[in-house]
Structures are given as structure tokens and as C-alpha cells.
């Protein structure tokens, strides 16, 4: 084979390049780690040498490798057996079923050993659906786990359900004060129910046994194998650092980061992982951010194209299903939610959040801020702009994480500043019907206004937020095109639907921009990294309802075939 002949050619299909013009080609040629040519079937076949592997597409689709731009990889791995119980829908559908799952784990565990699980969702729990006054309680777990502390994190990872043994182990009783930005649910008689929300989760999570680096490596590698089977070659790991210590999504920078860095150095990290560092916990302060940034000192990796710490994550408020998103208008059942940062009053919290954002901006980091309520989002976007005016940076690429109820003014401000938003169509699909009750039908329909954001020029990325939802970009694309709910199939905000090309950009080219990598990945063009995803059928013209039935036949990462169905 000549030195210039491709090592791999995919041809005779529908190559969606997702370039600026959304060009459709018939084939793509790869040499080593790079794409070297894109064009017609005849052009690609003419390049083949005697040792070139030629994959006959037979009309199938080729996409750029999918980039899930907000996926807690290490945590997602730790939510799977053997590390944690699956207590989510559809594995279990009732409090009784969750208790039975815990009971089986207790039978296999010595007394005193923690039982950890993830995924329960009151929107899919039979007892809660039958009686809206009923909610999971520590007593439900006490019956099957009297001597083993139990910590079950909900699907959103903003709420923990603990049993009495766990509360006792952690010293939580009727006199325990919730930390700033947290809530401890109490019975009518003033005793804790076992439900801890937002920052209060840490009261239990800090007591959980910390996985070893070897376990973290095992979990990460298991996740990457799964991602390859889904055509995913890049993801953003949003929240490694001291602020995540003791939380489900955390792990000290010397633990999860070390696991990733070791894999990269040993040539065993078969994905491109961008990392947001977490300098302060939920409910933290500007002093926490200042201390955390000093401690982080932006770690480096053996290959920045594989592992790159590019930004900092800060929590601004909670999540709408828990009524902890900070909203302009009250929830139908009362309250506005709140910021989850340090401060004795809303005004002081706003100032604290602005200072947290200023510190990270001036330290030179990209900022991704978890924020969901419209009032909180306006506060964050104003803080982005104020920080940049005080210390201008040419290309910060800050972005709003989730941005559920982002309003027109904040969208316009993000577009004008060259900032982005990272949205979650899979969560929209999951919670659409529930949100009608939480915020009312009009606000529920508007939640995640993808089309409005794109129309004003905001760079929109879409992501799974796994383990909150499965890392299934096909469902995400379908949700962006259809806005239909999982539970009923009803449309929620059809005016926010977008076409296939825009939905695919949100999982490929746009996340490459978020990663500061749009000059070398995210589209199928000569000179770009050879990260590719082959689907089992043509995608153009496909009914969006059939998208979730599409199979990934082949995944190419860095020029190598890493998955073949």
C-alpha cells in the first residue's frame, strides 16, 4: 500500500457531514487518525490501495462521532452493577418493588454495609401516582434494611431517600439544620422523613464509602464500551474536583481525574473527554470557589485531544421537579424556589453567585453553570456579561447548563456575547407531563426552548445528563423534532420543534465548539479527527418516530473501528 492510500474507506451511502452547509456525500476516506477525503462513491473507490479496508455502506448513513456534551461518565459507571442498584423506571415501578430490590441486596451484604442505588422517580412510582400525598419514606426501607444504611439517589440526582440506619449513621435527627441551599423533609411530628433535597444530600453522601481508583477505571471503561455501541466518541464530564467530594457526581480531583489520566497515559481511554472542574459544592460560596480554584491548578493530561480540563462548573439553583429552580412567577402550589449558593437573603445570594462567576472567569476558565429557573438564568447571564466587562476575554465560550426556562432577553444576551446553552431533550421527553403539574401547562410547554435559542443565534448543545437519562442521542434527536412526552405521547411546545439537521448539529458540531475543538472534530471534513458513526439505514426523510429503532452498525474512534455490530 502506498503511504498516501487510506487505511479505511466507507462508501456507497449517505454521509451527513454536518459541515456549515450540511453537505451530503457518498463516502469518506480515513488515513491513520484523520479524515483525508469526502466525496462521491467513485472518488472514494479510486483512492483505495491494496491494504485499504473498504466498508460497503449500501445506502446506510454515516455521521460524525456523537458528542454527548454533558454526561457524568464516572458516576454513570458507578450507578451500574456491581457498584449500585438500579431502582429506576422501568427496572422497578413501585415503592414495594424498590424495597424488594433493597431487601435482596441486604441479604447479600454484611450488617452495617451501605446499600447504594440510583434512579427512583416519583413520576413512575405506582403508590405516588395513585395518591399524590404519598411519597417515599425512611420507614419503607427500614422494614427491609433495619441494620444496613441505605442511600437511594433519585433520577435527577437532586434528592436522596435514606433509611433510619443511614440517618442515624450520619447524625441526622429532628434538630439537624439543613445546610444552605438544602432541604430536609420532615414529618408532621418534626422527624426527618428520609428525603434530603439539593445540598442536604451531602449530609448522607459524604458518609458513603469512596470507590478505589481501580473501581473508577473499571466503571469508566465500562461506560466507554457502552458509548461506542451507541456511536458516541466524545463527552463532557461535568464536575470533577473538590466540590464534588462525597457526592454521587464527585470524587476528588485526585480520584476521578487520576482514573481518567491513568487511562489516557496508558492508551486505554478510547473517548475524547472534556472536563468541567468543580471547585465548590452545591450551596457553596465565593470563598469556596476561591479555595477550590487554588487547589485545582488546571490538571494536565498525556493527550489533550483525549482528556482536557477546559472549564469550571458552578451550581446556581436546583431543578424544577423539586420546586428548587428559582422562578420569576410562583409555582402553582406556592413558592419561587431559590438560588442554592451561600447567603442569608436572595440579594446576598445574587451577589455571591456573581462573585463566584467572576472568580472563575478571571482565572481563565470556561464556565458551565447549572441553572434552570428563569430568574436564576437571568442572574447568571447578567453575571457572565459583568465578569467579561470587568476582565474582557476574546473567546470564553461560557454556557448555561440545562437552561430549562431561559427567557428571550437572556437568549439574546447569550447570542450577542458568543455564549451557549446546553439542553436536555431526553429529560424533556421524560418529564413533560409531570411538569404540567409542577409549573403549569404554559411554562411546561416552553421548557427547553430549543428553536427560540437557535433562531437568535445561540449555540445549542444537547446532552443526556446520564445517569439522569440513558445516553441515547437517537431519543434526544427525536425529542427535539417531535417534543412528544414519554408517558402519553402528547406534544409539549410544538412551536419549539427543530428539523433533523439542527438536532444533529446539537450532538456533533456544536458540542465540538463547546469543547474548543471545532477546528479538528465534530464534522466529516478532510483534516478532522476520524470519529465516525455508521447507522443501519438512511436518516434523511426518516419518520422521527422511527429514530429510536435505528441501530449503530459501526463506530470509528481516532481512525480505529471500536464497535461493530
PDB file of N, CA and C in Angstrom, residues 454-549:
ATOM      1  N   UNK A 454     -31.972  28.755  18.921  1.00  0.00           N
ATOM      2  CA  UNK A 454     -31.263  28.662  17.648  1.00  0.00           C
ATOM      3  C   UNK A 454     -31.580  29.844  16.735  1.00  0.00           C
ATOM      4  N   UNK A 455     -32.839  30.282  16.760  1.00  0.00           N
ATOM      5  CA  UNK A 455     -33.241  31.359  15.856  1.00  0.00           C
ATOM      6  C   UNK A 455     -32.544  32.676  16.174  1.00  0.00           C
ATOM      7  N   UNK A 456     -32.177  32.905  17.443  1.00  0.00           N
ATOM      8  CA  UNK A 456     -31.479  34.153  17.763  1.00  0.00           C
ATOM      9  C   UNK A 456     -29.963  33.998  17.708  1.00  0.00           C
ATOM     10  N   UNK A 457     -29.484  32.798  17.370  1.00  0.00           N
ATOM     11  CA  UNK A 457     -28.058  32.616  17.154  1.00  0.00           C
ATOM     12  C   UNK A 457     -27.274  32.060  18.317  1.00  0.00           C
ATOM     13  N   UNK A 458     -27.968  31.484  19.316  1.00  0.00           N
ATOM     14  CA  UNK A 458     -27.257  30.839  20.423  1.00  0.00           C
ATOM     15  C   UNK A 458     -26.769  29.469  19.962  1.00  0.00           C
ATOM     16  N   UNK A 459     -25.530  29.125  20.309  1.00  0.00           N
ATOM     17  CA  UNK A 459     -25.037  27.776  20.037  1.00  0.00           C
ATOM     18  C   UNK A 459     -25.669  26.815  21.038  1.00  0.00           C
ATOM     19  N   UNK A 460     -26.494  25.899  20.529  1.00  0.00           N
ATOM     20  CA  UNK A 460     -27.228  24.966  21.383  1.00  0.00           C
ATOM     21  C   UNK A 460     -26.585  23.585  21.297  1.00  0.00           C
ATOM     22  N   UNK A 461     -26.213  23.035  22.438  1.00  0.00           N
ATOM     23  CA  UNK A 461     -25.761  21.652  22.534  1.00  0.00           C
ATOM     24  C   UNK A 461     -26.845  20.841  23.240  1.00  0.00           C
ATOM     25  N   UNK A 462     -26.979  19.585  22.846  1.00  0.00           N
ATOM     26  CA  UNK A 462     -27.926  18.688  23.512  1.00  0.00           C
ATOM     27  C   UNK A 462     -27.164  17.545  24.154  1.00  0.00           C
ATOM     28  N   UNK A 463     -27.671  17.088  25.296  1.00  0.00           N
ATOM     29  CA  UNK A 463     -26.955  16.065  26.055  1.00  0.00           C
ATOM     30  C   UNK A 463     -27.928  15.240  26.880  1.00  0.00           C
ATOM     31  N   UNK A 464     -27.432  14.105  27.376  1.00  0.00           N
ATOM     32  CA  UNK A 464     -28.282  13.172  28.124  1.00  0.00           C
ATOM     33  C   UNK A 464     -28.311  13.478  29.614  1.00  0.00           C
ATOM     34  N   UNK A 465     -27.233  14.098  30.135  1.00  0.00           N
ATOM     35  CA  UNK A 465     -27.047  14.247  31.578  1.00  0.00           C
ATOM     36  C   UNK A 465     -27.040  12.883  32.267  1.00  0.00           C
ATOM     37  N   UNK A 466     -26.619  11.827  31.537  1.00  0.00           N
ATOM     38  CA  UNK A 466     -26.533  10.498  32.152  1.00  0.00           C
ATOM     39  C   UNK A 466     -25.722  10.590  33.444  1.00  0.00           C
ATOM     40  N   UNK A 467     -26.176   9.904  34.508  1.00  0.00           N
ATOM     41  CA  UNK A 467     -27.211   8.875  34.538  1.00  0.00           C
ATOM     42  C   UNK A 467     -28.639   9.378  34.729  1.00  0.00           C
ATOM     43  N   UNK A 468     -28.899  10.684  34.553  1.00  0.00           N
ATOM     44  CA  UNK A 468     -30.271  11.175  34.698  1.00  0.00           C
ATOM     45  C   UNK A 468     -31.167  10.538  33.645  1.00  0.00           C
ATOM     46  N   UNK A 469     -30.689  10.476  32.384  1.00  0.00           N
ATOM     47  CA  UNK A 469     -31.348   9.670  31.358  1.00  0.00           C
ATOM     48  C   UNK A 469     -30.278   8.805  30.694  1.00  0.00           C
ATOM     49  N   UNK A 470     -30.709   7.815  29.934  1.00  0.00           N
ATOM     50  CA  UNK A 470     -29.770   6.992  29.176  1.00  0.00           C
ATOM     51  C   UNK A 470     -29.055   7.871  28.146  1.00  0.00           C
ATOM     52  N   UNK A 471     -27.785   7.582  27.840  1.00  0.00           N
ATOM     53  CA  UNK A 471     -27.074   8.383  26.835  1.00  0.00           C
ATOM     54  C   UNK A 471     -27.503   7.995  25.415  1.00  0.00           C
ATOM     55  N   UNK A 472     -28.769   8.239  25.106  1.00  0.00           N
ATOM     56  CA  UNK A 472     -29.362   7.818  23.834  1.00  0.00           C
ATOM     57  C   UNK A 472     -29.648   9.056  22.978  1.00  0.00           C
ATOM     58  N   UNK A 473     -28.694   9.435  22.138  1.00  0.00           N
ATOM     59  CA  UNK A 473     -28.850  10.616  21.290  1.00  0.00           C
ATOM     60  C   UNK A 473     -29.989  10.453  20.287  1.00  0.00           C
ATOM     61  N   UNK A 474     -30.317   9.207  19.929  1.00  0.00           N
ATOM     62  CA  UNK A 474     -31.429   8.995  18.986  1.00  0.00           C
ATOM     63  C   UNK A 474     -32.733   9.499  19.597  1.00  0.00           C
ATOM     64  N   UNK A 475     -32.955   9.182  20.879  1.00  0.00           N
ATOM     65  CA  UNK A 475     -34.146   9.675  21.568  1.00  0.00           C
ATOM     66  C   UNK A 475     -34.083  11.194  21.689  1.00  0.00           C
ATOM     67  N   UNK A 476     -32.890  11.728  21.925  1.00  0.00           N
ATOM     68  CA  UNK A 476     -32.738  13.172  22.020  1.00  0.00           C
ATOM     69  C   UNK A 476     -33.094  13.872  20.722  1.00  0.00           C
ATOM     70  N   UNK A 477     -32.601  13.350  19.599  1.00  0.00           N
ATOM     71  CA  UNK A 477     -32.918  13.943  18.292  1.00  0.00           C
ATOM     72  C   UNK A 477     -34.414  13.848  18.022  1.00  0.00           C
ATOM     73  N   UNK A 478     -35.004  12.690  18.314  1.00  0.00           N
ATOM     74  CA  UNK A 478     -36.458  12.527  18.116  1.00  0.00           C
ATOM     75  C   UNK A 478     -37.230  13.520  18.979  1.00  0.00           C
ATOM     76  N   UNK A 479     -36.781  13.712  20.210  1.00  0.00           N
ATOM     77  CA  UNK A 479     -37.470  14.640  21.107  1.00  0.00           C
ATOM     78  C   UNK A 479     -37.366  16.072  20.596  1.00  0.00           C
ATOM     79  N   UNK A 480     -36.215  16.448  20.049  1.00  0.00           N
ATOM     80  CA  UNK A 480     -36.068  17.796  19.507  1.00  0.00           C
ATOM     81  C   UNK A 480     -36.968  18.021  18.297  1.00  0.00           C
ATOM     82  N   UNK A 481     -37.191  16.968  17.527  1.00  0.00           N
ATOM     83  CA  UNK A 481     -38.007  17.086  16.312  1.00  0.00           C
ATOM     84  C   UNK A 481     -39.506  16.995  16.601  1.00  0.00           C
ATOM     85  N   UNK A 482     -39.868  16.283  17.684  1.00  0.00           N
ATOM     86  CA  UNK A 482     -41.283  15.971  17.937  1.00  0.00           C
ATOM     87  C   UNK A 482     -41.861  16.643  19.176  1.00  0.00           C
ATOM     88  N   UNK A 483     -41.026  16.851  20.213  1.00  0.00           N
ATOM     89  CA  UNK A 483     -41.494  17.400  21.503  1.00  0.00           C
ATOM     90  C   UNK A 483     -42.643  16.570  22.082  1.00  0.00           C
ATOM     91  N   UNK A 484     -42.575  15.249  21.952  1.00  0.00           N
ATOM     92  CA  UNK A 484     -43.618  14.375  22.494  1.00  0.00           C
ATOM     93  C   UNK A 484     -43.170  13.805  23.837  1.00  0.00           C
ATOM     94  N   UNK A 485     -44.147  13.503  24.704  1.00  0.00           N
ATOM     95  CA  UNK A 485     -43.817  13.012  26.038  1.00  0.00           C
ATOM     96  C   UNK A 485     -43.715  11.489  26.051  1.00  0.00           C
ATOM     97  N   UNK A 486     -42.878  10.993  26.942  1.00  0.00           N
ATOM     98  CA  UNK A 486     -42.691   9.548  27.116  1.00  0.00           C
ATOM     99  C   UNK A 486     -43.959   8.890  27.636  1.00  0.00           C
ATOM    100  N   UNK A 487     -44.610   9.550  28.598  1.00  0.00           N
ATOM    101  CA  UNK A 487     -45.740   8.918  29.288  1.00  0.00           C
ATOM    102  C   UNK A 487     -46.986   8.826  28.415  1.00  0.00           C
ATOM    103  N   UNK A 488     -47.286   9.894  27.663  1.00  0.00           N
ATOM    104  CA  UNK A 488     -48.570   9.930  26.936  1.00  0.00           C
ATOM    105  C   UNK A 488     -48.432  10.118  25.436  1.00  0.00           C
ATOM    106  N   UNK A 489     -47.244  10.507  24.960  1.00  0.00           N
ATOM    107  CA  UNK A 489     -47.087  10.806  23.544  1.00  0.00           C
ATOM    108  C   UNK A 489     -47.608  12.184  23.147  1.00  0.00           C
ATOM    109  N   UNK A 490     -48.145  12.921  24.114  1.00  0.00           N
ATOM    110  CA  UNK A 490     -48.702  14.257  23.839  1.00  0.00           C
ATOM    111  C   UNK A 490     -47.578  15.228  23.507  1.00  0.00           C
ATOM    112  N   UNK A 491     -47.833  16.137  22.552  1.00  0.00           N
ATOM    113  CA  UNK A 491     -46.839  17.160  22.227  1.00  0.00           C
ATOM    114  C   UNK A 491     -46.804  18.238  23.302  1.00  0.00           C
ATOM    115  N   UNK A 492     -45.584  18.689  23.636  1.00  0.00           N
ATOM    116  CA  UNK A 492     -45.392  19.736  24.632  1.00  0.00           C
ATOM    117  C   UNK A 492     -44.536  20.830  24.007  1.00  0.00           C
ATOM    118  N   UNK A 493     -45.175  21.913  23.582  1.00  0.00           N
ATOM    119  CA  UNK A 493     -44.443  23.008  22.945  1.00  0.00           C
ATOM    120  C   UNK A 493     -44.037  22.713  21.518  1.00  0.00           C
ATOM    121  N   UNK A 494     -45.001  22.343  20.646  1.00  0.00           N
ATOM    122  CA  UNK A 494     -44.643  22.001  19.259  1.00  0.00           C
ATOM    123  C   UNK A 494     -43.983  23.150  18.501  1.00  0.00           C
ATOM    124  N   UNK A 495     -44.207  24.396  18.941  1.00  0.00           N
ATOM    125  CA  UNK A 495     -43.570  25.535  18.276  1.00  0.00           C
ATOM    126  C   UNK A 495     -42.054  25.560  18.495  1.00  0.00           C
ATOM    127  N   UNK A 496     -41.540  24.707  19.397  1.00  0.00           N
ATOM    128  CA  UNK A 496     -40.105  24.643  19.651  1.00  0.00           C
ATOM    129  C   UNK A 496     -39.438  23.456  18.951  1.00  0.00           C
ATOM    130  N   UNK A 497     -40.170  22.749  18.079  1.00  0.00           N
ATOM    131  CA  UNK A 497     -39.572  21.660  17.306  1.00  0.00           C
ATOM    132  C   UNK A 497     -38.519  22.208  16.335  1.00  0.00           C
ATOM    133  N   UNK A 498     -37.496  21.420  16.065  1.00  0.00           N
ATOM    134  CA  UNK A 498     -36.472  21.804  15.086  1.00  0.00           C
ATOM    135  C   UNK A 498     -36.279  20.665  14.086  1.00  0.00           C
ATOM    136  N   UNK A 499     -35.755  20.968  12.885  1.00  0.00           N
ATOM    137  CA  UNK A 499     -35.540  19.921  11.878  1.00  0.00           C
ATOM    138  C   UNK A 499     -34.322  19.057  12.204  1.00  0.00           C
ATOM    139  N   UNK A 500     -34.198  17.948  11.453  1.00  0.00           N
ATOM    140  CA  UNK A 500     -33.146  16.961  11.689  1.00  0.00           C
ATOM    141  C   UNK A 500     -31.755  17.585  11.694  1.00  0.00           C
ATOM    142  N   UNK A 501     -31.463  18.441  10.734  1.00  0.00           N
ATOM    143  CA  UNK A 501     -30.109  18.999  10.628  1.00  0.00           C
ATOM    144  C   UNK A 501     -29.730  19.755  11.897  1.00  0.00           C
ATOM    145  N   UNK A 502     -30.648  20.569  12.413  1.00  0.00           N
ATOM    146  CA  UNK A 502     -30.359  21.334  13.639  1.00  0.00           C
ATOM    147  C   UNK A 502     -30.183  20.412  14.834  1.00  0.00           C
ATOM    148  N   UNK A 503     -31.011  19.361  14.907  1.00  0.00           N
ATOM    149  CA  UNK A 503     -30.897  18.417  16.018  1.00  0.00           C
ATOM    150  C   UNK A 503     -29.555  17.680  15.979  1.00  0.00           C
ATOM    151  N   UNK A 504     -29.120  17.282  14.779  1.00  0.00           N
ATOM    152  CA  UNK A 504     -27.837  16.586  14.668  1.00  0.00           C
ATOM    153  C   UNK A 504     -26.670  17.501  15.011  1.00  0.00           C
ATOM    154  N   UNK A 505     -26.747  18.779  14.622  1.00  0.00           N
ATOM    155  CA  UNK A 505     -25.683  19.722  14.980  1.00  0.00           C
ATOM    156  C   UNK A 505     -25.509  19.794  16.494  1.00  0.00           C
ATOM    157  N   UNK A 506     -26.618  19.695  17.227  1.00  0.00           N
ATOM    158  CA  UNK A 506     -26.573  19.821  18.690  1.00  0.00           C
ATOM    159  C   UNK A 506     -25.861  18.635  19.349  1.00  0.00           C
ATOM    160  N   UNK A 507     -25.628  17.560  18.583  1.00  0.00           N
ATOM    161  CA  UNK A 507     -24.913  16.395  19.105  1.00  0.00           C
ATOM    162  C   UNK A 507     -23.555  16.174  18.426  1.00  0.00           C
ATOM    163  N   UNK A 508     -23.142  17.098  17.560  1.00  0.00           N
ATOM    164  CA  UNK A 508     -21.884  16.891  16.815  1.00  0.00           C
ATOM    165  C   UNK A 508     -21.072  18.186  16.737  1.00  0.00           C
ATOM    166  N   UNK A 509     -21.415  19.042  15.773  1.00  0.00           N
ATOM    167  CA  UNK A 509     -20.624  20.251  15.518  1.00  0.00           C
ATOM    168  C   UNK A 509     -20.692  21.234  16.686  1.00  0.00           C
ATOM    169  N   UNK A 510     -21.872  21.437  17.247  1.00  0.00           N
ATOM    170  CA  UNK A 510     -21.994  22.422  18.327  1.00  0.00           C
ATOM    171  C   UNK A 510     -21.234  22.000  19.588  1.00  0.00           C
ATOM    172  N   UNK A 511     -21.323  20.731  20.027  1.00  0.00           N
ATOM    173  CA  UNK A 511     -20.503  20.336  21.176  1.00  0.00           C
ATOM    174  C   UNK A 511     -18.996  20.444  20.911  1.00  0.00           C
ATOM    175  N   UNK A 512     -18.574  20.271  19.654  1.00  0.00           N
ATOM    176  CA  UNK A 512     -17.159  20.480  19.344  1.00  0.00           C
ATOM    177  C   UNK A 512     -16.779  21.938  19.611  1.00  0.00           C
ATOM    178  N   UNK A 513     -17.690  22.860  19.285  1.00  0.00           N
ATOM    179  CA  UNK A 513     -17.472  24.279  19.623  1.00  0.00           C
ATOM    180  C   UNK A 513     -17.382  24.445  21.143  1.00  0.00           C
ATOM    181  N   UNK A 514     -18.299  23.825  21.884  1.00  0.00           N
ATOM    182  CA  UNK A 514     -18.270  23.917  23.351  1.00  0.00           C
ATOM    183  C   UNK A 514     -16.942  23.409  23.898  1.00  0.00           C
ATOM    184  N   UNK A 515     -16.357  22.418  23.220  1.00  0.00           N
ATOM    185  CA  UNK A 515     -15.088  21.816  23.647  1.00  0.00           C
ATOM    186  C   UNK A 515     -13.865  22.595  23.163  1.00  0.00           C
ATOM    187  N   UNK A 516     -14.048  23.738  22.498  1.00  0.00           N
ATOM    188  CA  UNK A 516     -12.940  24.467  21.870  1.00  0.00           C
ATOM    189  C   UNK A 516     -12.207  23.566  20.875  1.00  0.00           C
ATOM    190  N   UNK A 517     -12.951  22.682  20.209  1.00  0.00           N
ATOM    191  CA  UNK A 517     -12.334  21.696  19.318  1.00  0.00           C
ATOM    192  C   UNK A 517     -12.972  21.697  17.937  1.00  0.00           C
ATOM    193  N   UNK A 518     -13.723  22.753  17.602  1.00  0.00           N
ATOM    194  CA  UNK A 518     -14.437  22.774  16.325  1.00  0.00           C
ATOM    195  C   UNK A 518     -13.497  22.870  15.131  1.00  0.00           C
ATOM    196  N   UNK A 519     -12.205  23.188  15.360  1.00  0.00           N
ATOM    197  CA  UNK A 519     -11.267  23.217  14.238  1.00  0.00           C
ATOM    198  C   UNK A 519     -10.729  21.828  13.909  1.00  0.00           C
ATOM    199  N   UNK A 520     -11.001  20.821  14.774  1.00  0.00           N
ATOM    200  CA  UNK A 520     -10.433  19.498  14.479  1.00  0.00           C
ATOM    201  C   UNK A 520     -11.390  18.319  14.715  1.00  0.00           C
ATOM    202  N   UNK A 521     -12.610  18.543  15.166  1.00  0.00           N
ATOM    203  CA  UNK A 521     -13.561  17.434  15.287  1.00  0.00           C
ATOM    204  C   UNK A 521     -14.985  17.961  15.118  1.00  0.00           C
ATOM    205  N   UNK A 522     -15.963  17.054  15.087  1.00  0.00           N
ATOM    206  CA  UNK A 522     -17.369  17.447  15.107  1.00  0.00           C
ATOM    207  C   UNK A 522     -18.065  17.443  13.770  1.00  0.00           C
ATOM    208  N   UNK A 523     -17.310  17.407  12.662  1.00  0.00           N
ATOM    209  CA  UNK A 523     -17.896  17.321  11.321  1.00  0.00           C
ATOM    210  C   UNK A 523     -17.062  16.334  10.503  1.00  0.00           C
ATOM    211  N   UNK A 524     -17.600  15.910   9.357  1.00  0.00           N
ATOM    212  CA  UNK A 524     -16.876  14.999   8.465  1.00  0.00           C
ATOM    213  C   UNK A 524     -16.287  15.827   7.338  1.00  0.00           C
ATOM    214  N   UNK A 525     -15.046  16.267   7.544  1.00  0.00           N
ATOM    215  CA  UNK A 525     -14.326  17.089   6.578  1.00  0.00           C
ATOM    216  C   UNK A 525     -12.858  16.692   6.588  1.00  0.00           C
ATOM    217  N   UNK A 526     -12.163  16.813   5.456  1.00  0.00           N
ATOM    218  CA  UNK A 526     -10.727  16.497   5.437  1.00  0.00           C
ATOM    219  C   UNK A 526      -9.975  17.303   6.480  1.00  0.00           C
ATOM    220  N   UNK A 527      -9.077  16.610   7.195  1.00  0.00           N
ATOM    221  CA  UNK A 527      -8.304  17.240   8.252  1.00  0.00           C
ATOM    222  C   UNK A 527      -8.901  17.072   9.633  1.00  0.00           C
ATOM    223  N   UNK A 528     -10.163  16.675   9.713  1.00  0.00           N
ATOM    224  CA  UNK A 528     -10.803  16.474  11.024  1.00  0.00           C
ATOM    225  C   UNK A 528     -10.470  15.065  11.556  1.00  0.00           C
ATOM    226  N   UNK A 529     -10.624  14.904  12.871  1.00  0.00           N
ATOM    227  CA  UNK A 529     -10.391  13.606  13.504  1.00  0.00           C
ATOM    228  C   UNK A 529     -11.357  12.565  12.949  1.00  0.00           C
ATOM    229  N   UNK A 530     -10.843  11.365  12.757  1.00  0.00           N
ATOM    230  CA  UNK A 530     -11.653  10.288  12.181  1.00  0.00           C
ATOM    231  C   UNK A 530     -12.486   9.612  13.256  1.00  0.00           C
ATOM    232  N   UNK A 531     -13.508  10.329  13.723  1.00  0.00           N
ATOM    233  CA  UNK A 531     -14.504   9.815  14.670  1.00  0.00           C
ATOM    234  C   UNK A 531     -15.819   9.748  13.897  1.00  0.00           C
ATOM    235  N   UNK A 532     -16.333   8.525  13.677  1.00  0.00           N
ATOM    236  CA  UNK A 532     -17.475   8.329  12.789  1.00  0.00           C
ATOM    237  C   UNK A 532     -18.459   7.338  13.385  1.00  0.00           C
ATOM    238  N   UNK A 533     -19.687   7.437  12.937  1.00  0.00           N
ATOM    239  CA  UNK A 533     -20.783   6.599  13.433  1.00  0.00           C
ATOM    240  C   UNK A 533     -21.607   6.154  12.226  1.00  0.00           C
ATOM    241  N   UNK A 534     -21.699   4.836  11.987  1.00  0.00           N
ATOM    242  CA  UNK A 534     -22.448   4.284  10.857  1.00  0.00           C
ATOM    243  C   UNK A 534     -23.777   3.719  11.356  1.00  0.00           C
ATOM    244  N   UNK A 535     -24.871   4.208  10.783  1.00  0.00           N
ATOM    245  CA  UNK A 535     -26.208   3.753  11.153  1.00  0.00           C
ATOM    246  C   UNK A 535     -26.718   2.730  10.152  1.00  0.00           C
ATOM    247  N   UNK A 536     -27.728   1.968  10.559  1.00  0.00           N
ATOM    248  CA  UNK A 536     -28.154   0.825   9.753  1.00  0.00           C
ATOM    249  C   UNK A 536     -29.110   1.184   8.622  1.00  0.00           C
ATOM    250  N   UNK A 537     -29.418   2.473   8.410  1.00  0.00           N
ATOM    251  CA  UNK A 537     -30.383   2.873   7.387  1.00  0.00           C
ATOM    252  C   UNK A 537     -30.185   4.343   7.028  1.00  0.00           C
ATOM    253  N   UNK A 538     -30.810   4.788   5.939  1.00  0.00           N
ATOM    254  CA  UNK A 538     -30.756   6.216   5.609  1.00  0.00           C
ATOM    255  C   UNK A 538     -31.510   7.034   6.656  1.00  0.00           C
ATOM    256  N   UNK A 539     -30.940   8.180   7.021  1.00  0.00           N
ATOM    257  CA  UNK A 539     -31.562   9.022   8.037  1.00  0.00           C
ATOM    258  C   UNK A 539     -32.412  10.131   7.426  1.00  0.00           C
ATOM    259  N   UNK A 540     -31.977  10.664   6.287  1.00  0.00           N
ATOM    260  CA  UNK A 540     -32.737  11.737   5.649  1.00  0.00           C
ATOM    261  C   UNK A 540     -34.105  11.216   5.218  1.00  0.00           C
ATOM    262  N   UNK A 541     -35.149  11.930   5.606  1.00  0.00           N
ATOM    263  CA  UNK A 541     -36.502  11.528   5.230  1.00  0.00           C
ATOM    264  C   UNK A 541     -37.120  10.497   6.144  1.00  0.00           C
ATOM    265  N   UNK A 542     -36.373  10.026   7.149  1.00  0.00           N
ATOM    266  CA  UNK A 542     -36.914   9.028   8.076  1.00  0.00           C
ATOM    267  C   UNK A 542     -37.942   9.680   9.002  1.00  0.00           C
ATOM    268  N   UNK A 543     -39.048   8.989   9.252  1.00  0.00           N
ATOM    269  CA  UNK A 543     -40.031   9.464  10.235  1.00  0.00           C
ATOM    270  C   UNK A 543     -39.341   9.557  11.595  1.00  0.00           C
ATOM    271  N   UNK A 544     -39.373  10.736  12.245  1.00  0.00           N
ATOM    272  CA  UNK A 544     -38.708  10.869  13.550  1.00  0.00           C
ATOM    273  C   UNK A 544     -39.161   9.834  14.578  1.00  0.00           C
ATOM    274  N   UNK A 545     -40.396   9.331  14.436  1.00  0.00           N
ATOM    275  CA  UNK A 545     -40.876   8.306  15.369  1.00  0.00           C
ATOM    276  C   UNK A 545     -40.073   7.008  15.246  1.00  0.00           C
ATOM    277  N   UNK A 546     -39.383   6.825  14.110  1.00  0.00           N
ATOM    278  CA  UNK A 546     -38.599   5.606  13.890  1.00  0.00           C
ATOM    279  C   UNK A 546     -37.136   5.765  14.294  1.00  0.00           C
ATOM    280  N   UNK A 547     -36.758   6.949  14.737  1.00  0.00           N
ATOM    281  CA  UNK A 547     -35.351   7.207  15.044  1.00  0.00           C
ATOM    282  C   UNK A 547     -34.805   6.283  16.130  1.00  0.00           C
ATOM    283  N   UNK A 548     -35.610   6.010  17.146  1.00  0.00           N
ATOM    284  CA  UNK A 548     -35.090   5.206  18.262  1.00  0.00           C
ATOM    285  C   UNK A 548     -34.912   3.739  17.872  1.00  0.00           C
ATOM    286  N   UNK A 549     -35.407   3.360  16.688  1.00  0.00           N
ATOM    287  CA  UNK A 549     -35.200   1.987  16.213  1.00  0.00           C
ATOM    288  C   UNK A 549     -33.954   1.863  15.341  1.00  0.00           C
TER     289      UNK A 549
END
